[in-house]
Amino acid sequence: MDEISMLRETFDAPAPSPAAEQRARAALLHHIAPKPAKSKKIWWRVPIAVGVATAAAVAVAVVIDKPAEQKSPVVRANPTMKATKSLPYLKPVSAAQVLENAAWTAEQENWTDPKPTQFMYVESRQMRNPPSIESARPNGALVPGKAKYRTVQKWDRIDGQVQGEIRNGRLEVHKQGDNQSQWGFIPWSQIVKLTSSAQIDAFLEHPEGGLSQDPDAMAGQYVLPPEVKAAIYRYLAEQPGMRINPDAVNLDGRPAIGLGRIEEGYLSQELLFDKETYTLIGERLVAVADHVNRGDDGTSYTHKGDLFRQVIYRKMVIVDRPGQTAP
């Protein structure tokens, strides 16, 4: 009898599932031979104004039969929970590891495919300057002491043809084409195909309906199936320049990990993940270097640490009609 068999017999640990073995093998191969970095693509980014439901905590138990190369104990989810395995990295040290934890968390979410007549309801809290400052030219960073959070509530029908939003305390509902109302919307038939990095690449190169969008923006703007959300996080993990922001972030009373990449040499566009559950809880755009902005509307000065955008995701669910905020 070998040592592993003795340990299993002594501690009576259940054998890992085929899915767990496959995941461990893939993680090890990725560690030994990481994929080459892909060239960075720049795509149109849509402002995010949405919320994400918090994933339920998963109970875990330590498993004895861990690979020698593993730095931290392998854990397995409590069999009474939906999950069949645990967070891939107990103490992630890189952006790729945090994103893999986020992908795993997304995969644990319950999901029922929506009907074409149902709506995606997204709710967020956005840090915004007062209107008088927002309308000024040139525009700049959020002003400490003046910028305040505003709640944003939106409903988008699955087929993209109807949209609702709370404005001035009232629900407004519009149809595509009514009173010249038009908005971009990625077809649901396209969204459900995005279950791998290869399919996301294909979408970015040849988007259905001609509308392309940053995958990280999609994660914050659409109510996505778990496998699509997970694929987006894994896609981002493969992109060059993804890094962890070492600065601590406290978002809505919750400590968060900032992940992103540098844009225009001085701005860090970040997704914010809960430090415990690795659920996506927000987004921000922050300056990481001083910069002088010169444009047709004037010159403005950016200082390291200036915050341009901060969003807290509060809720993301499928509902039956505009105005409804819970299933």
Tab-separated table of C-alpha atoms in Angstrom:
chain	number	residue	atom	x	y	z
A	1	MET	CA	0.000	0.000	0.000
A	2	ASP	CA	1.435	3.417	-0.975
A	3	GLU	CA	1.464	6.507	1.277
A	4	ILE	CA	-1.518	8.188	-0.391
A	5	SER	CA	-3.656	5.097	0.027
A	6	MET	CA	-2.655	4.875	3.703
A	7	LEU	CA	-3.630	8.498	4.311
A	8	ARG	CA	-6.950	8.058	2.555
A	9	GLU	CA	-7.715	4.937	4.601
A	10	THR	CA	-6.658	6.604	7.856
A	11	PHE	CA	-8.611	9.842	7.380
A	12	ASP	CA	-11.483	8.350	5.418
A	13	ALA	CA	-11.408	11.289	2.946
A	14	PRO	CA	-13.800	10.910	-0.011
A	15	ALA	CA	-12.146	10.426	-3.387
A	16	PRO	CA	-12.076	13.526	-5.574
A	17	SER	CA	-14.670	13.669	-8.318
A	18	PRO	CA	-13.600	13.329	-11.988
A	19	ALA	CA	-14.362	17.037	-12.405
A	20	ALA	CA	-12.052	17.908	-9.496
A	21	GLU	CA	-9.247	15.747	-10.929
A	22	GLN	CA	-9.665	17.377	-14.339
A	23	ARG	CA	-9.550	20.858	-12.813
A	24	ALA	CA	-6.428	20.066	-10.773
A	25	ARG	CA	-4.693	18.618	-13.840
A	26	ALA	CA	-5.558	21.698	-15.917
A	27	ALA	CA	-4.344	24.044	-13.194
A	28	LEU	CA	-1.036	22.169	-12.911
A	29	LEU	CA	-0.469	22.204	-16.683
A	30	HIS	CA	-1.266	25.917	-16.760
A	31	HIS	CA	1.281	26.474	-13.974
A	32	ILE	CA	3.963	24.515	-15.828
A	33	ALA	CA	3.313	25.901	-19.305
A	34	PRO	CA	1.314	29.152	-19.181
A	35	LYS	CA	-0.296	30.358	-22.386
A	36	PRO	CA	1.558	33.049	-24.326
A	37	ALA	CA	0.212	36.557	-23.827
A	38	LYS	CA	-2.073	37.819	-26.540
A	39	SER	CA	-1.761	41.233	-28.067
A	40	LYS	CA	-3.997	43.795	-26.398
A	41	LYS	CA	-7.151	44.858	-28.214
A	42	ILE	CA	-8.913	48.149	-27.614
A	43	TRP	CA	-12.699	48.089	-27.866
A	44	TRP	CA	-15.541	50.498	-27.248
A	45	ARG	CA	-16.396	50.525	-23.559
A	46	VAL	CA	-19.959	51.167	-22.405
A	47	PRO	CA	-20.402	52.934	-19.021
A	48	ILE	CA	-21.315	50.419	-16.352
A	49	ALA	CA	-24.369	51.044	-14.206
A	50	VAL	CA	-25.304	47.738	-12.717
A	51	GLY	CA	-25.279	45.432	-9.704
A	52	VAL	CA	-24.265	41.881	-8.987
A	53	ALA	CA	-25.879	39.557	-6.514
A	54	THR	CA	-23.487	38.360	-3.807
A	55	ALA	CA	-22.552	34.711	-4.116
A	56	ALA	CA	-23.361	32.494	-1.174
A	57	ALA	CA	-20.447	31.431	0.998
A	58	VAL	CA	-19.340	27.850	0.445
A	59	ALA	CA	-18.316	25.619	3.356
A	60	VAL	CA	-15.061	23.774	2.719
A	61	ALA	CA	-13.090	20.931	4.267
A	62	VAL	CA	-9.360	20.213	3.971
A	63	VAL	CA	-8.405	17.250	1.800
A	64	ILE	CA	-5.226	15.365	2.602
A	65	ASP	CA	-4.254	14.218	-0.905
A	66	LYS	CA	-2.780	17.463	-2.201
A	67	PRO	CA	-0.071	17.583	-4.897
A	68	ALA	CA	3.444	18.255	-3.629
A	69	GLU	CA	3.663	21.343	-5.867
A	70	GLN	CA	0.628	22.965	-4.234
A	71	LYS	CA	1.602	25.832	-1.937
A	72	SER	CA	-1.621	25.792	0.092
A	73	PRO	CA	-4.019	22.979	1.098
A	74	VAL	CA	-6.463	21.761	-1.488
A	75	VAL	CA	-10.021	22.130	-0.210
A	76	ARG	CA	-13.262	20.514	-1.186
A	77	ALA	CA	-16.733	21.976	-0.865
A	78	ASN	CA	-19.159	20.569	1.647
A	79	PRO	CA	-21.107	17.907	-0.317
A	80	THR	CA	-24.395	19.386	0.899
A	81	MET	CA	-23.654	22.589	-1.038
A	82	LYS	CA	-24.145	23.065	-4.765
A	83	ALA	CA	-20.398	23.243	-5.348
A	84	THR	CA	-18.396	20.068	-5.898
A	85	LYS	CA	-14.977	21.622	-5.404
A	86	SER	CA	-13.393	24.569	-3.673
A	87	LEU	CA	-11.713	27.851	-4.476
A	88	PRO	CA	-8.725	27.034	-6.693
A	89	TYR	CA	-6.420	29.395	-4.737
A	90	LEU	CA	-6.787	29.991	-1.004
A	91	LYS	CA	-4.258	32.828	-1.078
A	92	PRO	CA	-4.023	34.152	-4.648
A	93	VAL	CA	-0.889	36.123	-5.422
A	94	SER	CA	-1.539	37.183	-9.012
A	95	ALA	CA	-4.306	38.703	-11.095
A	96	ALA	CA	-4.737	35.400	-12.947
A	97	GLN	CA	-5.262	33.517	-9.686
A	98	VAL	CA	-7.799	36.058	-8.392
A	99	LEU	CA	-9.688	35.862	-11.700
A	100	GLU	CA	-9.712	32.053	-11.553
A	101	ASN	CA	-11.242	32.292	-8.069
A	102	ALA	CA	-13.805	34.740	-9.455
A	103	ALA	CA	-14.604	32.330	-12.302
A	104	TRP	CA	-15.076	29.492	-9.821
A	105	THR	CA	-17.384	31.660	-7.700
A	106	ALA	CA	-19.473	32.529	-10.761
A	107	GLU	CA	-19.841	28.851	-11.621
A	108	GLN	CA	-21.497	28.186	-8.244
A	109	GLU	CA	-24.410	30.544	-8.950
A	110	ASN	CA	-27.871	29.128	-9.558
A	111	TRP	CA	-29.283	29.963	-12.976
A	112	THR	CA	-32.439	29.485	-15.046
A	113	ASP	CA	-32.429	30.536	-18.695
A	114	PRO	CA	-34.659	33.626	-19.078
A	115	LYS	CA	-37.589	33.966	-21.472
A	116	PRO	CA	-37.333	36.533	-24.309
A	117	THR	CA	-40.062	38.598	-22.614
A	118	GLN	CA	-38.226	38.835	-19.272
A	119	PHE	CA	-35.916	41.647	-18.191
A	120	MET	CA	-32.404	41.996	-16.817
A	121	TYR	CA	-32.611	44.221	-13.747
A	122	VAL	CA	-29.339	45.836	-12.705
A	123	GLU	CA	-28.857	48.196	-9.805
A	124	SER	CA	-25.734	50.093	-8.835
A	125	ARG	CA	-24.449	52.967	-6.768
A	126	GLN	CA	-22.332	55.375	-8.814
A	127	MET	CA	-20.061	58.061	-7.445
A	128	ARG	CA	-20.878	61.228	-9.416
A	129	ASN	CA	-19.957	64.897	-9.349
A	130	PRO	CA	-22.742	67.474	-9.016
A	131	PRO	CA	-24.388	68.266	-12.405
A	132	SER	CA	-22.734	71.691	-12.523
A	133	ILE	CA	-19.296	70.074	-12.369
A	134	GLU	CA	-20.195	67.189	-14.704
A	135	SER	CA	-21.310	69.625	-17.403
A	136	ALA	CA	-18.191	71.787	-17.152
A	137	ARG	CA	-15.545	71.681	-19.888
A	138	PRO	CA	-12.964	70.344	-19.590
A	139	ASN	CA	-14.269	67.698	-17.228
A	140	GLY	CA	-12.047	65.967	-14.731
A	141	ALA	CA	-11.875	63.709	-11.707
A	142	LEU	CA	-14.449	63.268	-8.962
A	143	VAL	CA	-14.192	66.145	-6.492
A	144	PRO	CA	-13.631	65.038	-2.881
A	145	GLY	CA	-16.389	66.317	-0.629
A	146	LYS	CA	-18.695	67.125	-3.547
A	147	ALA	CA	-19.029	63.847	-5.430
A	148	LYS	CA	-21.784	61.667	-3.993
A	149	TYR	CA	-23.270	58.255	-4.675
A	150	ARG	CA	-26.419	57.993	-6.767
A	151	THR	CA	-28.543	54.872	-7.147
A	152	VAL	CA	-29.016	53.760	-10.757
A	153	GLN	CA	-31.775	51.257	-11.639
A	154	LYS	CA	-32.221	49.848	-15.139
A	155	TRP	CA	-34.286	47.161	-16.850
A	156	ASP	CA	-33.411	45.695	-20.265
A	157	ARG	CA	-35.643	43.144	-21.945
A	158	ILE	CA	-33.791	40.004	-22.996
A	159	ASP	CA	-34.453	40.731	-26.673
A	160	GLY	CA	-33.038	44.263	-26.278
A	161	GLN	CA	-36.192	45.948	-27.558
A	162	VAL	CA	-37.527	47.494	-24.333
A	163	GLN	CA	-35.660	49.450	-21.661
A	164	GLY	CA	-36.760	50.938	-18.362
A	165	GLU	CA	-34.997	53.314	-15.965
A	166	ILE	CA	-35.806	55.292	-12.848
A	167	ARG	CA	-35.472	59.009	-13.605
A	168	ASN	CA	-36.302	61.702	-11.064
A	169	GLY	CA	-38.024	59.090	-8.940
A	170	ARG	CA	-40.274	57.813	-11.727
A	171	LEU	CA	-40.103	54.709	-13.911
A	172	GLU	CA	-39.691	55.490	-17.610
A	173	VAL	CA	-40.097	52.702	-20.175
A	174	HIS	CA	-39.071	53.028	-23.823
A	175	LYS	CA	-39.128	50.798	-26.898
A	176	GLN	CA	-36.473	50.773	-29.585
A	177	GLY	CA	-37.521	53.367	-32.167
A	178	ASP	CA	-40.126	55.144	-30.024
A	179	ASN	CA	-39.552	58.907	-30.221
A	180	GLN	CA	-36.260	58.137	-31.949
A	181	SER	CA	-35.081	56.142	-28.908
A	182	GLN	CA	-32.127	53.925	-29.816
A	183	TRP	CA	-29.549	52.109	-27.723
A	184	GLY	CA	-26.874	49.518	-28.343
A	185	PHE	CA	-27.550	46.024	-27.070
A	186	ILE	CA	-25.658	42.778	-27.650
A	187	PRO	CA	-28.117	40.076	-28.809
A	188	TRP	CA	-28.830	37.375	-26.231
A	189	SER	CA	-28.134	34.754	-28.907
A	190	GLN	CA	-24.574	36.138	-29.000
A	191	ILE	CA	-24.152	36.385	-25.221
A	192	VAL	CA	-24.943	32.713	-24.548
A	193	LYS	CA	-22.205	31.635	-26.983
A	194	LEU	CA	-19.433	33.312	-24.971
A	195	THR	CA	-18.410	30.275	-22.924
A	196	SER	CA	-14.691	30.170	-23.765
A	197	SER	CA	-11.801	32.500	-24.500
A	198	ALA	CA	-11.844	31.410	-28.150
A	199	GLN	CA	-15.514	32.326	-28.489
A	200	ILE	CA	-14.926	35.707	-26.830
A	201	ASP	CA	-12.070	36.382	-29.260
A	202	ALA	CA	-14.337	35.457	-32.180
A	203	PHE	CA	-17.050	37.793	-30.874
A	204	LEU	CA	-14.610	40.695	-30.561
A	205	GLU	CA	-13.372	40.145	-34.111
A	206	HIS	CA	-16.816	39.628	-35.675
A	207	PRO	CA	-19.571	40.789	-33.298
A	208	GLU	CA	-23.129	39.734	-34.060
A	209	GLY	CA	-25.113	42.825	-35.003
A	210	GLY	CA	-21.914	44.873	-35.329
A	211	LEU	CA	-21.791	45.933	-31.655
A	212	SER	CA	-18.543	45.153	-29.829
A	213	GLN	CA	-17.822	45.773	-26.169
A	214	ASP	CA	-15.080	45.168	-23.612
A	215	PRO	CA	-15.670	41.780	-21.943
A	216	ASP	CA	-15.060	43.302	-18.493
A	217	ALA	CA	-17.730	45.927	-19.215
A	218	MET	CA	-20.137	43.150	-20.195
A	219	ALA	CA	-19.560	41.491	-16.821
A	220	GLY	CA	-20.914	44.615	-15.201
A	221	GLN	CA	-23.698	45.582	-17.592
A	222	TYR	CA	-25.531	42.357	-18.431
A	223	VAL	CA	-27.105	39.625	-16.301
A	224	LEU	CA	-24.887	36.828	-17.584
A	225	PRO	CA	-25.214	33.053	-17.313
A	226	PRO	CA	-22.605	31.676	-14.869
A	227	GLU	CA	-20.581	29.923	-17.574
A	228	VAL	CA	-20.373	33.139	-19.612
A	229	LYS	CA	-19.298	35.188	-16.607
A	230	ALA	CA	-16.639	32.582	-15.750
A	231	ALA	CA	-15.364	32.555	-19.345
A	232	ILE	CA	-14.989	36.339	-19.292
A	233	TYR	CA	-12.863	36.211	-16.131
A	234	ARG	CA	-10.651	33.497	-17.614
A	235	TYR	CA	-10.343	35.480	-20.818
A	236	LEU	CA	-9.217	38.541	-18.851
A	237	ALA	CA	-6.662	36.402	-16.995
A	238	GLU	CA	-5.008	35.647	-20.356
A	239	GLN	CA	-4.684	39.296	-21.403
A	240	PRO	CA	-1.347	41.123	-21.112
A	241	GLY	CA	-0.942	43.758	-18.450
A	242	MET	CA	-3.566	42.490	-15.997
A	243	ARG	CA	-2.371	43.207	-12.474
A	244	ILE	CA	-3.472	43.535	-8.868
A	245	ASN	CA	-3.653	47.082	-7.536
A	246	PRO	CA	-1.741	46.929	-4.228
A	247	ASP	CA	-3.738	49.823	-2.765
A	248	ALA	CA	-6.422	48.664	-0.332
A	249	VAL	CA	-9.962	49.496	-1.401
A	250	ASN	CA	-12.932	49.657	0.941
A	251	LEU	CA	-16.085	49.594	-1.156
A	252	ASP	CA	-19.475	49.893	0.526
A	253	GLY	CA	-17.946	48.703	3.787
A	254	ARG	CA	-16.321	45.680	2.147
A	255	PRO	CA	-12.575	45.261	1.469
A	256	ALA	CA	-11.980	44.688	-2.233
A	257	ILE	CA	-9.225	43.562	-4.574
A	258	GLY	CA	-8.686	45.818	-7.592
A	259	LEU	CA	-7.736	44.088	-10.862
A	260	GLY	CA	-7.099	45.860	-14.113
A	261	ARG	CA	-4.662	47.257	-16.624
A	262	ILE	CA	-3.210	50.658	-17.410
A	263	GLU	CA	-4.857	52.705	-20.138
A	264	GLU	CA	-3.331	55.777	-21.824
A	265	GLY	CA	-0.288	55.385	-19.593
A	266	TYR	CA	-1.819	56.911	-16.468
A	267	LEU	CA	-5.297	55.458	-15.821
A	268	SER	CA	-6.000	52.138	-14.134
A	269	GLN	CA	-9.329	50.616	-15.243
A	270	GLU	CA	-10.206	48.109	-12.524
A	271	LEU	CA	-12.784	45.516	-11.616
A	272	LEU	CA	-13.243	45.188	-7.847
A	273	PHE	CA	-13.744	41.787	-6.231
A	274	ASP	CA	-14.770	40.929	-2.681
A	275	LYS	CA	-11.708	39.653	-0.790
A	276	GLU	CA	-13.586	36.765	0.798
A	277	THR	CA	-16.015	35.488	-1.856
A	278	TYR	CA	-14.280	36.799	-5.017
A	279	THR	CA	-17.645	38.108	-6.188
A	280	LEU	CA	-17.518	41.109	-8.519
A	281	ILE	CA	-18.724	44.050	-6.405
A	282	GLY	CA	-17.633	47.144	-8.293
A	283	GLU	CA	-15.525	49.028	-10.781
A	284	ARG	CA	-13.346	52.131	-10.708
A	285	LEU	CA	-11.105	54.286	-12.883
A	286	VAL	CA	-8.206	55.815	-10.956
A	287	ALA	CA	-5.080	57.748	-11.975
A	288	VAL	CA	-1.798	56.003	-11.198
A	289	ALA	CA	0.435	58.861	-12.428
A	290	ASP	CA	0.327	62.619	-12.935
A	291	HIS	CA	-0.839	63.693	-16.381
A	292	VAL	CA	-1.639	66.843	-18.361
A	293	ASN	CA	-4.747	66.576	-20.532
A	294	ARG	CA	-4.822	68.904	-23.518
A	295	GLY	CA	-7.828	68.956	-25.808
A	296	ASP	CA	-10.121	71.118	-27.873
A	297	ASP	CA	-12.151	71.915	-24.758
A	298	GLY	CA	-9.158	73.120	-22.757
A	299	THR	CA	-6.376	71.818	-20.540
A	300	SER	CA	-6.820	69.918	-17.288
A	301	TYR	CA	-4.385	68.352	-14.859
A	302	THR	CA	-4.618	64.887	-13.384
A	303	HIS	CA	-2.806	63.904	-10.207
A	304	LYS	CA	-1.864	60.433	-9.098
A	305	GLY	CA	-4.705	59.055	-6.977
A	306	ASP	CA	-7.464	61.077	-8.663
A	307	LEU	CA	-10.638	59.014	-8.921
A	308	PHE	CA	-12.626	59.340	-12.145
A	309	ARG	CA	-15.219	56.625	-11.699
A	310	GLN	CA	-16.405	54.381	-8.881
A	311	VAL	CA	-19.374	52.012	-9.064
A	312	ILE	CA	-20.801	49.611	-6.507
A	313	TYR	CA	-22.737	46.695	-7.975
A	314	ARG	CA	-25.769	46.021	-5.805
A	315	LYS	CA	-28.154	43.692	-7.613
A	316	MET	CA	-28.391	41.769	-10.857
A	317	VAL	CA	-31.418	39.516	-11.409
A	318	ILE	CA	-33.925	38.375	-14.030
A	319	VAL	CA	-37.434	39.783	-13.514
A	320	ASP	CA	-40.729	39.757	-15.401
A	321	ARG	CA	-41.375	43.479	-15.929
A	322	PRO	CA	-39.864	46.968	-15.517
A	323	GLY	CA	-40.207	48.239	-11.958
A	324	GLN	CA	-39.785	44.763	-10.481
A	325	THR	CA	-36.593	44.429	-8.398
A	326	ALA	CA	-36.724	40.788	-7.262
A	327	PRO	CA	-37.601	37.510	-9.030
